[in-house]
CSV table of C-alpha atoms and ligand atoms in Angstrom, one decimal:
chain,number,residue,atom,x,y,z
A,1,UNK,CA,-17.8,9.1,0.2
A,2,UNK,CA,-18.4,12.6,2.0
A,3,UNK,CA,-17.0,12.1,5.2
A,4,UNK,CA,-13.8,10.1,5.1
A,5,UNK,CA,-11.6,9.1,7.6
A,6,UNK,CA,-7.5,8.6,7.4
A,7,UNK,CA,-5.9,6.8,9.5
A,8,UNK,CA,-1.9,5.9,8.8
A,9,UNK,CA,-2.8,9.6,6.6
A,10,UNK,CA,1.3,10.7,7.5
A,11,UNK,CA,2.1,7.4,5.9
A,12,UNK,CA,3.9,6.2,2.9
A,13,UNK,CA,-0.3,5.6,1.2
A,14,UNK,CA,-2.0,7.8,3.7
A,15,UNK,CA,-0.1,11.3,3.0
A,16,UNK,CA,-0.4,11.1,-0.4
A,17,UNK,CA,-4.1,9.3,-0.5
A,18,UNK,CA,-5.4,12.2,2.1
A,19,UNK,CA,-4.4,15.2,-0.2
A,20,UNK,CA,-6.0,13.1,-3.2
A,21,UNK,CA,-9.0,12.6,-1.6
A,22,UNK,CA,-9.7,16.4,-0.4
A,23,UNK,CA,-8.9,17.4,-3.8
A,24,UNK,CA,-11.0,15.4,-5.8
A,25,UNK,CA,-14.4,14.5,-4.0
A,26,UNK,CA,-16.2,17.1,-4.0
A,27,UNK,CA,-17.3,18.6,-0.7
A,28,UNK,CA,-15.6,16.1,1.1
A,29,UNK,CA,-14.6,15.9,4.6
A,30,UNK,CA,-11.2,14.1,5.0
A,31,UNK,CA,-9.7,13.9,8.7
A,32,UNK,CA,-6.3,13.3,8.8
A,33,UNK,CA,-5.8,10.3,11.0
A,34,UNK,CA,-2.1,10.0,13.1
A,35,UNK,CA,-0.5,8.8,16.1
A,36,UNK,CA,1.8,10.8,18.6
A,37,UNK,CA,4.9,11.2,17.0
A,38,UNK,CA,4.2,10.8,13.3
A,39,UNK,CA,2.1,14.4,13.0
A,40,UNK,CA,0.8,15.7,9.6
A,41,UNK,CA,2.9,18.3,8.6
A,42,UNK,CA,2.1,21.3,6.2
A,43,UNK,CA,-0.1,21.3,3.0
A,44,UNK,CA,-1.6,18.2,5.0
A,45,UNK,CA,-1.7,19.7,8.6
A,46,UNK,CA,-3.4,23.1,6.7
A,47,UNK,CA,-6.0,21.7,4.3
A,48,UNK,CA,-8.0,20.0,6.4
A,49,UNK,CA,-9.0,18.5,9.6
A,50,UNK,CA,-6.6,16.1,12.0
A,51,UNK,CA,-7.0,14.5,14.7
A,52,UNK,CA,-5.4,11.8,16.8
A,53,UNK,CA,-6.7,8.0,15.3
A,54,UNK,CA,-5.2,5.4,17.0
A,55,UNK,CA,-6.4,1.7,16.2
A,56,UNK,CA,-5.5,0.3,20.2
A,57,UNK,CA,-7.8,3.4,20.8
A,58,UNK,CA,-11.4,1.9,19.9
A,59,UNK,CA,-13.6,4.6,22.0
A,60,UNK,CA,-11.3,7.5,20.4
A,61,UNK,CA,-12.1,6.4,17.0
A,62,UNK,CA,-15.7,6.2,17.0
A,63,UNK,CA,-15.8,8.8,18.9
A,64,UNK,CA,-13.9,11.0,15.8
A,65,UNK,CA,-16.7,8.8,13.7
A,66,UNK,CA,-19.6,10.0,15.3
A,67,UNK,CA,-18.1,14.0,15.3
A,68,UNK,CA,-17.6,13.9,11.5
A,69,UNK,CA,-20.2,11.7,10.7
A,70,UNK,CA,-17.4,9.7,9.0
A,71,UNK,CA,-19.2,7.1,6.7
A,72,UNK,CA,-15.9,6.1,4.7
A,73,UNK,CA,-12.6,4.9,6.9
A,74,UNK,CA,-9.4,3.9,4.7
A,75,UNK,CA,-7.3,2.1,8.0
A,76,UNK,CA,-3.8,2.3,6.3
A,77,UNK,CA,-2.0,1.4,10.2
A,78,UNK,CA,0.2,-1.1,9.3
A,79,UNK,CA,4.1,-2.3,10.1
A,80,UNK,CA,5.4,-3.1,6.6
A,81,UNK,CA,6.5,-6.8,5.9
A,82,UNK,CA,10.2,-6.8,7.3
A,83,UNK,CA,9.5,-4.8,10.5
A,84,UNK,CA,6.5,-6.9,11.5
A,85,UNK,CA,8.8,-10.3,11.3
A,86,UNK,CA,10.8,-8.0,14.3
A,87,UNK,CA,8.1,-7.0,16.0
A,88,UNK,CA,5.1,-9.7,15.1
A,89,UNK,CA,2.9,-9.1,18.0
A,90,UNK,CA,2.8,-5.7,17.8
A,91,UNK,CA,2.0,-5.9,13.8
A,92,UNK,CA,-0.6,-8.6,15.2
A,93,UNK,CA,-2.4,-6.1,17.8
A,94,UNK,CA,-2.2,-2.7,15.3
A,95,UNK,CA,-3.0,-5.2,11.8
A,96,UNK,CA,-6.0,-7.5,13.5
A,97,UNK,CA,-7.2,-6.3,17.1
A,98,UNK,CA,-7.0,-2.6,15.1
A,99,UNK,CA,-9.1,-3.8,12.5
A,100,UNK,CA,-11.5,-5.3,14.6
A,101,UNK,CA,-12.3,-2.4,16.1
A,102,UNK,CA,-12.6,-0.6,13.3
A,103,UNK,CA,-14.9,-2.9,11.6
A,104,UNK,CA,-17.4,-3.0,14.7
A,105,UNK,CA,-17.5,0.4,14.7
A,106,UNK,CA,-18.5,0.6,10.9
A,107,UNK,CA,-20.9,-2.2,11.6
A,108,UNK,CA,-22.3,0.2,14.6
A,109,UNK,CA,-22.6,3.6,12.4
A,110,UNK,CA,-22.7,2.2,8.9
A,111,UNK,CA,-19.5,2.9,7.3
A,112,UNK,CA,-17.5,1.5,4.4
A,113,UNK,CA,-14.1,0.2,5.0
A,114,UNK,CA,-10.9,-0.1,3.0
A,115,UNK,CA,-8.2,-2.3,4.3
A,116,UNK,CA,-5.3,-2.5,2.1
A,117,UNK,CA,-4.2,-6.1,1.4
A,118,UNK,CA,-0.9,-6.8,-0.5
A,119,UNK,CA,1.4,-9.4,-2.3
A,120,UNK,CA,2.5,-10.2,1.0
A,121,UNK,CA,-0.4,-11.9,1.5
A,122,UNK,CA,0.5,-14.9,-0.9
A,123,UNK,CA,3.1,-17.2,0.1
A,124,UNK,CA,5.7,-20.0,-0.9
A,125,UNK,CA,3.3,-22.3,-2.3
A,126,UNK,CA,1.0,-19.4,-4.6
A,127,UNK,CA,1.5,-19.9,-8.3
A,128,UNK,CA,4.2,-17.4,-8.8
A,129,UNK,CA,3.3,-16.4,-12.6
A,130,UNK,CA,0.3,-15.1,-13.3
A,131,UNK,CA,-1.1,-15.5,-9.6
A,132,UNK,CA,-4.4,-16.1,-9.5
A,133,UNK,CA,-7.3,-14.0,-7.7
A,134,UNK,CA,-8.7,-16.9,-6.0
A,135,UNK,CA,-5.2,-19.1,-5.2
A,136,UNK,CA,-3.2,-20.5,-2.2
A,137,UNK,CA,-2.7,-18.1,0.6
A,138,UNK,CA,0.1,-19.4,3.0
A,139,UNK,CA,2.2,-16.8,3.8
A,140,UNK,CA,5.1,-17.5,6.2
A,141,UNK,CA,5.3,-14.0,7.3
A,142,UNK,CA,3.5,-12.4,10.5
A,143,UNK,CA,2.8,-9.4,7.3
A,144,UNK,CA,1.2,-12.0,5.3
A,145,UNK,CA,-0.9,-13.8,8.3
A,146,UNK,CA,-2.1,-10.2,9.1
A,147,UNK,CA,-2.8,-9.7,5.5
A,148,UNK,CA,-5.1,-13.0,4.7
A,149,UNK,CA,-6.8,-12.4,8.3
A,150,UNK,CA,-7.9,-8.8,7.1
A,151,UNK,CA,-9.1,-10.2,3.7
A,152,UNK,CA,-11.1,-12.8,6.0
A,153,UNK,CA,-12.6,-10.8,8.4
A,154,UNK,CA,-13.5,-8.1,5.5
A,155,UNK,CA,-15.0,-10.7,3.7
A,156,UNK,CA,-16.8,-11.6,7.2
A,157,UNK,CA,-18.4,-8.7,7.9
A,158,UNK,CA,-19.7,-8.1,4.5
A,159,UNK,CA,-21.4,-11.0,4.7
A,160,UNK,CA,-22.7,-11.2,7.8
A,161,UNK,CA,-23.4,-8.0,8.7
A,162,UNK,CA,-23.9,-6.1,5.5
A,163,UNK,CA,-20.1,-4.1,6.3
A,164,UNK,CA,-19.1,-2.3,2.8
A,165,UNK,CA,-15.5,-3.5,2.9
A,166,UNK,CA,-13.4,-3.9,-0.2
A,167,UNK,CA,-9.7,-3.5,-0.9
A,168,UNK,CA,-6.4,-4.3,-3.1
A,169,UNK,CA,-3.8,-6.2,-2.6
A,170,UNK,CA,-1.0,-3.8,-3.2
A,171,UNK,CA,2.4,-5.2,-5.1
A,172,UNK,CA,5.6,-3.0,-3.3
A,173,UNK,CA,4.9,0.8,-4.1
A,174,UNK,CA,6.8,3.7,-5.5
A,175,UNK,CA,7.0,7.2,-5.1
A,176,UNK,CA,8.8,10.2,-4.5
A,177,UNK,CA,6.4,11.4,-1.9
A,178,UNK,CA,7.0,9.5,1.8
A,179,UNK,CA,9.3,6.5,2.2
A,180,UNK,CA,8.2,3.5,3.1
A,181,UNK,CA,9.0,2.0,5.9
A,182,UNK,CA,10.9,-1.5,6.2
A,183,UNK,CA,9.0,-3.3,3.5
A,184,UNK,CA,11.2,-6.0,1.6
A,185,UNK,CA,9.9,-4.1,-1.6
A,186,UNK,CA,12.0,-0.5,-0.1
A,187,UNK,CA,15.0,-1.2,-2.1
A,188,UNK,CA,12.5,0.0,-5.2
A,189,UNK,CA,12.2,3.6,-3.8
A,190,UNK,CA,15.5,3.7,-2.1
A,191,UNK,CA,17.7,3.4,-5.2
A,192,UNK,CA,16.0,6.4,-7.1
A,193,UNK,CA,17.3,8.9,-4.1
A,194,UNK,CA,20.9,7.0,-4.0
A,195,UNK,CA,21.1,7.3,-7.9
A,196,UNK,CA,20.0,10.9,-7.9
A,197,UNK,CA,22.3,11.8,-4.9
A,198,UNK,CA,25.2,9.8,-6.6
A,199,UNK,CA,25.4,7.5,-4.0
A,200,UNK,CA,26.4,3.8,-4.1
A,201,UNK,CA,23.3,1.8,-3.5
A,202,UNK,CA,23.3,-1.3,-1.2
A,203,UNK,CA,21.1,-3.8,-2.6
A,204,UNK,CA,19.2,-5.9,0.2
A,205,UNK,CA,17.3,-8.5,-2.5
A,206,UNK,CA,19.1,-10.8,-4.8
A,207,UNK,CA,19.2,-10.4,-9.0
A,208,UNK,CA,16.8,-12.5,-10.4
A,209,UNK,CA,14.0,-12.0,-7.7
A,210,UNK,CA,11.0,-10.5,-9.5
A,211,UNK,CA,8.2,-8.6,-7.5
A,212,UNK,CA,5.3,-7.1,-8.2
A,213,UNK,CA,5.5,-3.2,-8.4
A,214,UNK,CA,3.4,-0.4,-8.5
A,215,UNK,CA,4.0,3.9,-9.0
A,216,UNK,CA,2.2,5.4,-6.6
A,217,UNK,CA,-0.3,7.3,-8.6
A,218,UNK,CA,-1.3,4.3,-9.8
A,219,UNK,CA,-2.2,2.5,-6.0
A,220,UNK,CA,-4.2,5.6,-5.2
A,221,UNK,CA,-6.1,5.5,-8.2
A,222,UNK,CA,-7.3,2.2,-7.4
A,223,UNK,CA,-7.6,3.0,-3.8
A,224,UNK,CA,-10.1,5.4,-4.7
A,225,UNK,CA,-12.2,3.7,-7.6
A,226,UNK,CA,-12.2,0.5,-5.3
A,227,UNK,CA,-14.5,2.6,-3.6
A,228,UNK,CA,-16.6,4.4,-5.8
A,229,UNK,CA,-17.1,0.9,-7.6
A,230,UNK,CA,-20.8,-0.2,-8.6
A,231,UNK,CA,-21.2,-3.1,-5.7
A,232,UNK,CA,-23.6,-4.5,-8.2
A,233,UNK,CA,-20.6,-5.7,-10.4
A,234,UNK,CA,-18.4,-6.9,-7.3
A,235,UNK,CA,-18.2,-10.3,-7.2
A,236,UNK,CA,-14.7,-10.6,-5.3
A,237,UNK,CA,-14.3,-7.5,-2.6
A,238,UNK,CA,-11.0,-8.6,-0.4
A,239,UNK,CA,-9.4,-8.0,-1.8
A,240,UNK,CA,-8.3,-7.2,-5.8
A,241,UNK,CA,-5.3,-8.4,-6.8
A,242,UNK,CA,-4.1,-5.4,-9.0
A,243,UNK,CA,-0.7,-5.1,-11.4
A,244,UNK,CA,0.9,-2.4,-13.1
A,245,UNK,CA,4.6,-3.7,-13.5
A,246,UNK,CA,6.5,-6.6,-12.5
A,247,UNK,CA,11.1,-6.4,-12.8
A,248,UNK,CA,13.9,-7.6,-10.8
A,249,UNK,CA,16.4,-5.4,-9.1
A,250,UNK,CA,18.7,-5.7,-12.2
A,251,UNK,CA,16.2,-4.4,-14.4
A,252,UNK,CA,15.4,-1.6,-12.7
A,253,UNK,CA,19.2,-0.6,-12.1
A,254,UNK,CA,19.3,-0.6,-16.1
A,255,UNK,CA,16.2,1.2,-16.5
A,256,UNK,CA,17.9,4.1,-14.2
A,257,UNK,CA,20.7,4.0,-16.0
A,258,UNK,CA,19.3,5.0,-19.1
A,259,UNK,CA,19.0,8.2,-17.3
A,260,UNK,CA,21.7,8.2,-14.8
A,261,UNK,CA,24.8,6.0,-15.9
A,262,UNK,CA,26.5,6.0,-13.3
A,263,UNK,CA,24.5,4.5,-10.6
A,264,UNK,CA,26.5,1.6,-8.6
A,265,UNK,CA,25.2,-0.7,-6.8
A,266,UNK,CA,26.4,-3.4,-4.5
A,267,UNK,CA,24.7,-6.4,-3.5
A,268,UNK,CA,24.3,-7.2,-0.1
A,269,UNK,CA,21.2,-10.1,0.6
A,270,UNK,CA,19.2,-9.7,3.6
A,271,UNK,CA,18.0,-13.0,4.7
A,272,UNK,CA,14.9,-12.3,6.3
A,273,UNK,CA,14.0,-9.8,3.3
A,274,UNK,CA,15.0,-12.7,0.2
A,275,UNK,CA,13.0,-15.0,2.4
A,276,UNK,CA,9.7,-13.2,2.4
A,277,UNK,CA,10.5,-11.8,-1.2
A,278,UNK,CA,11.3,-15.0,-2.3
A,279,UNK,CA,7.7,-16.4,-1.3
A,280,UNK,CA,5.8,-13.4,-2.7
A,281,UNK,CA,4.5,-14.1,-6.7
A,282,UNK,CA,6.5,-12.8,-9.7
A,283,UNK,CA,3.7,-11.5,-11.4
A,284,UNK,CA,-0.3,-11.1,-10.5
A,285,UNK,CA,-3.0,-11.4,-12.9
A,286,UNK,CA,-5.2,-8.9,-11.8
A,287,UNK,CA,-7.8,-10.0,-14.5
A,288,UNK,CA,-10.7,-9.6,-11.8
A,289,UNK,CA,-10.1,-6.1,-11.3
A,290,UNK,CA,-10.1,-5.2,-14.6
A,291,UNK,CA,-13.3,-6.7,-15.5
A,292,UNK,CA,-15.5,-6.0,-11.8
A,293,UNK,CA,-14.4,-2.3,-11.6
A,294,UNK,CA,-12.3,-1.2,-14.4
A,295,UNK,CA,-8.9,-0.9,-13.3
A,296,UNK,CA,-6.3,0.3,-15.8
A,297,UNK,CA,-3.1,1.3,-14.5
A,298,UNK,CA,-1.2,4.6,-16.6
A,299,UNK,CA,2.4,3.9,-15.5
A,300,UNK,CA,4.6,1.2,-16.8
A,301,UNK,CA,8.4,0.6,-15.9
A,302,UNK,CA,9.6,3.5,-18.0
A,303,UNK,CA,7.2,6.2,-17.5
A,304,UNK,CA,7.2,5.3,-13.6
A,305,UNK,CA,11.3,5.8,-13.9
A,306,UNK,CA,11.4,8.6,-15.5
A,307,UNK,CA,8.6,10.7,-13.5
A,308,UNK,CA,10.7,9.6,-10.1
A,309,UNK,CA,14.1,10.6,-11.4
A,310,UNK,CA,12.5,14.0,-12.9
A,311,UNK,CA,11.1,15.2,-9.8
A,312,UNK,CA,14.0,13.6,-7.2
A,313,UNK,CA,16.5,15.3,-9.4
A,314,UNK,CA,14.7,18.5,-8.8
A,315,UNK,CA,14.1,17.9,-4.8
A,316,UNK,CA,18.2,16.9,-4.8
A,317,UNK,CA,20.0,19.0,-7.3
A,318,UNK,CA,21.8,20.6,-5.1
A,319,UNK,CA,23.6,17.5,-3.5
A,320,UNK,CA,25.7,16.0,-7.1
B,1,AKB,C1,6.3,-4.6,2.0
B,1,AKB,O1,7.3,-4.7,1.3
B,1,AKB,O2,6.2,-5.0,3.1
B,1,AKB,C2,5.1,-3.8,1.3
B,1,AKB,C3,4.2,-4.7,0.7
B,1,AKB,C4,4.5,-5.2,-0.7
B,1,AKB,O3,3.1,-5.0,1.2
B,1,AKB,N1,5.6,-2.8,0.5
């Protein structure tokens, strides 16, 4: 990885995985990749190159390939899980006809790809404890079509045309960074900044519904080993499943209320949300990952808590 390219970099992944990467490959190129309307914005705008990377814009983004003599591309565009069940032919177009592009143009200058993958890529019939690597994948969602096509056609021009894709399959992600962006796993991030602000917090998923989760640090860590992996030892590629922490809502209010006690919440269920969380697995075993490249998450549901509330409490103190 020398010359990488971002695109989605203004994202909930991309604008933290961008800085990352330009500070800890050495002599690294990373272009920030955005669309109209979603600009980088300052330590990311200033440290580094940016330029317009649209995935319905094939000739744009190899020709922003062949200027940077980009030989890594991490294509973050994606609408989250509950947005793409609104708008599933646009999640279609940007998650599949996007991703075609993107891999014939790695296939045409010889780059490697990361496509994230996710939980959302299981569905109501996966074992939902201790979901296997290699397990049912029939997702209800137009997220979790998108999500099993991308593994496919990874896996498809690996093998057929030598492609150097690999990828994760994320579980919902947390940070203090960027907010997600209609996911069904949101409510994870957006009850820190209600309990910090004092708020009451409207919960969208039902007590009892276990997810997989992940702190951010954690995702980009893996998002870059992934890629620095020795391919010798990959014998999966798309994509890892990969763990870190698995609670329901309830256990995550109580874990903030160790530290803020008076965090209310009310529950108000979402149907199309409970549905697709409902289908996604408890709890991944991520065994493969471990053992093919190594992967060791550092943050567990307590140290993940308490790193979010200690730096929203600084970003909000003025608002309690
Ligand atoms: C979503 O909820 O859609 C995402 C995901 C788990 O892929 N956060």
């Amino acid at each position: 990885m020398k010359n990488i390219l971002v695109i989605g970099s203004t994202g909930q992944i991309g604008s933290e995985l961008t800085m990352k990467l330009r500070r800890e490959i050495p002599g690294a190129t990373v272009v920030a990749g955005y669309i109209p309307g979603a600009e980088p914005k300052g330590e990311l705008l200033e440290s580094g190159p940016a330029e317009i990377a649209d995935v319905r814009n094939a000739a744009a983004l190899a020709d922003i390939v062949t200027r940077y003599q980009i030989d890594t591309i991490y294509n973050l565009a994606a609408l989250l899980s509950a947005v793409a069940e609104k708008k599933p032919l646009l999640a279609w177009d940007i998650q599949i006809n996007g991703l075609l592009d993107i891999l014939e143009i790695a296939r045409e200058k010889g780059c490697a790809v990361f496509t994230p993958s996710s939980i959302g890529s299981f569905g109501p019939e996966t074992p939902h404890d201790g979901t296997p690597q290699d397990t049912i994948q029939r997702p209800r969602s137009m997220y979790g079509c998108t999500k099993v096509a991308t593994e496919l056609l990874s896996d498809y021009y690996f093998h057929k045309y030598g492609v150097d894709t690999r990828s994760v399959r994320f579980p919902g992600l947390i940070s203090h960074v960027t907010l997600p962006g209609g996911g069904t796993t949101d409510y994870a991030v957006e009850v820190f900044y209600a309990a910090v602000k004092g708020e009451e917090f409207i919960c969208p998923i039902a007590a009892g519904t276990y997810m997989d989760m992940m702190y951010m640090p954690d995702a980009l860590k893996a998002a870059v080993d992934i890629m620095q992996a020795d391919p010798d030892r990959l014998v999966h590629r798309n994509s890892f499943n990969i763990a870190s922490m698995s609670f329901a809502p309830e256990t995550l209010f109580d874990k903030i209320r160790e530290y803020i006690p008076d965090l209310r919440v009310r529950y108000e269920v979402d149907p199309v949300r409970q549905a697709i969380a409902d289908s996604w697995p408890d709890r991944m075993d991520d065994s493969c990952a471990r053992a093919e490249w190594d992967w060791a998450p550092a943050f567990d549901l307590d140290t993940m808590a308490r790193d979010m509330i200690a730096h929203l409490s600084l970003r909000f103190a003025h608002t309690r």
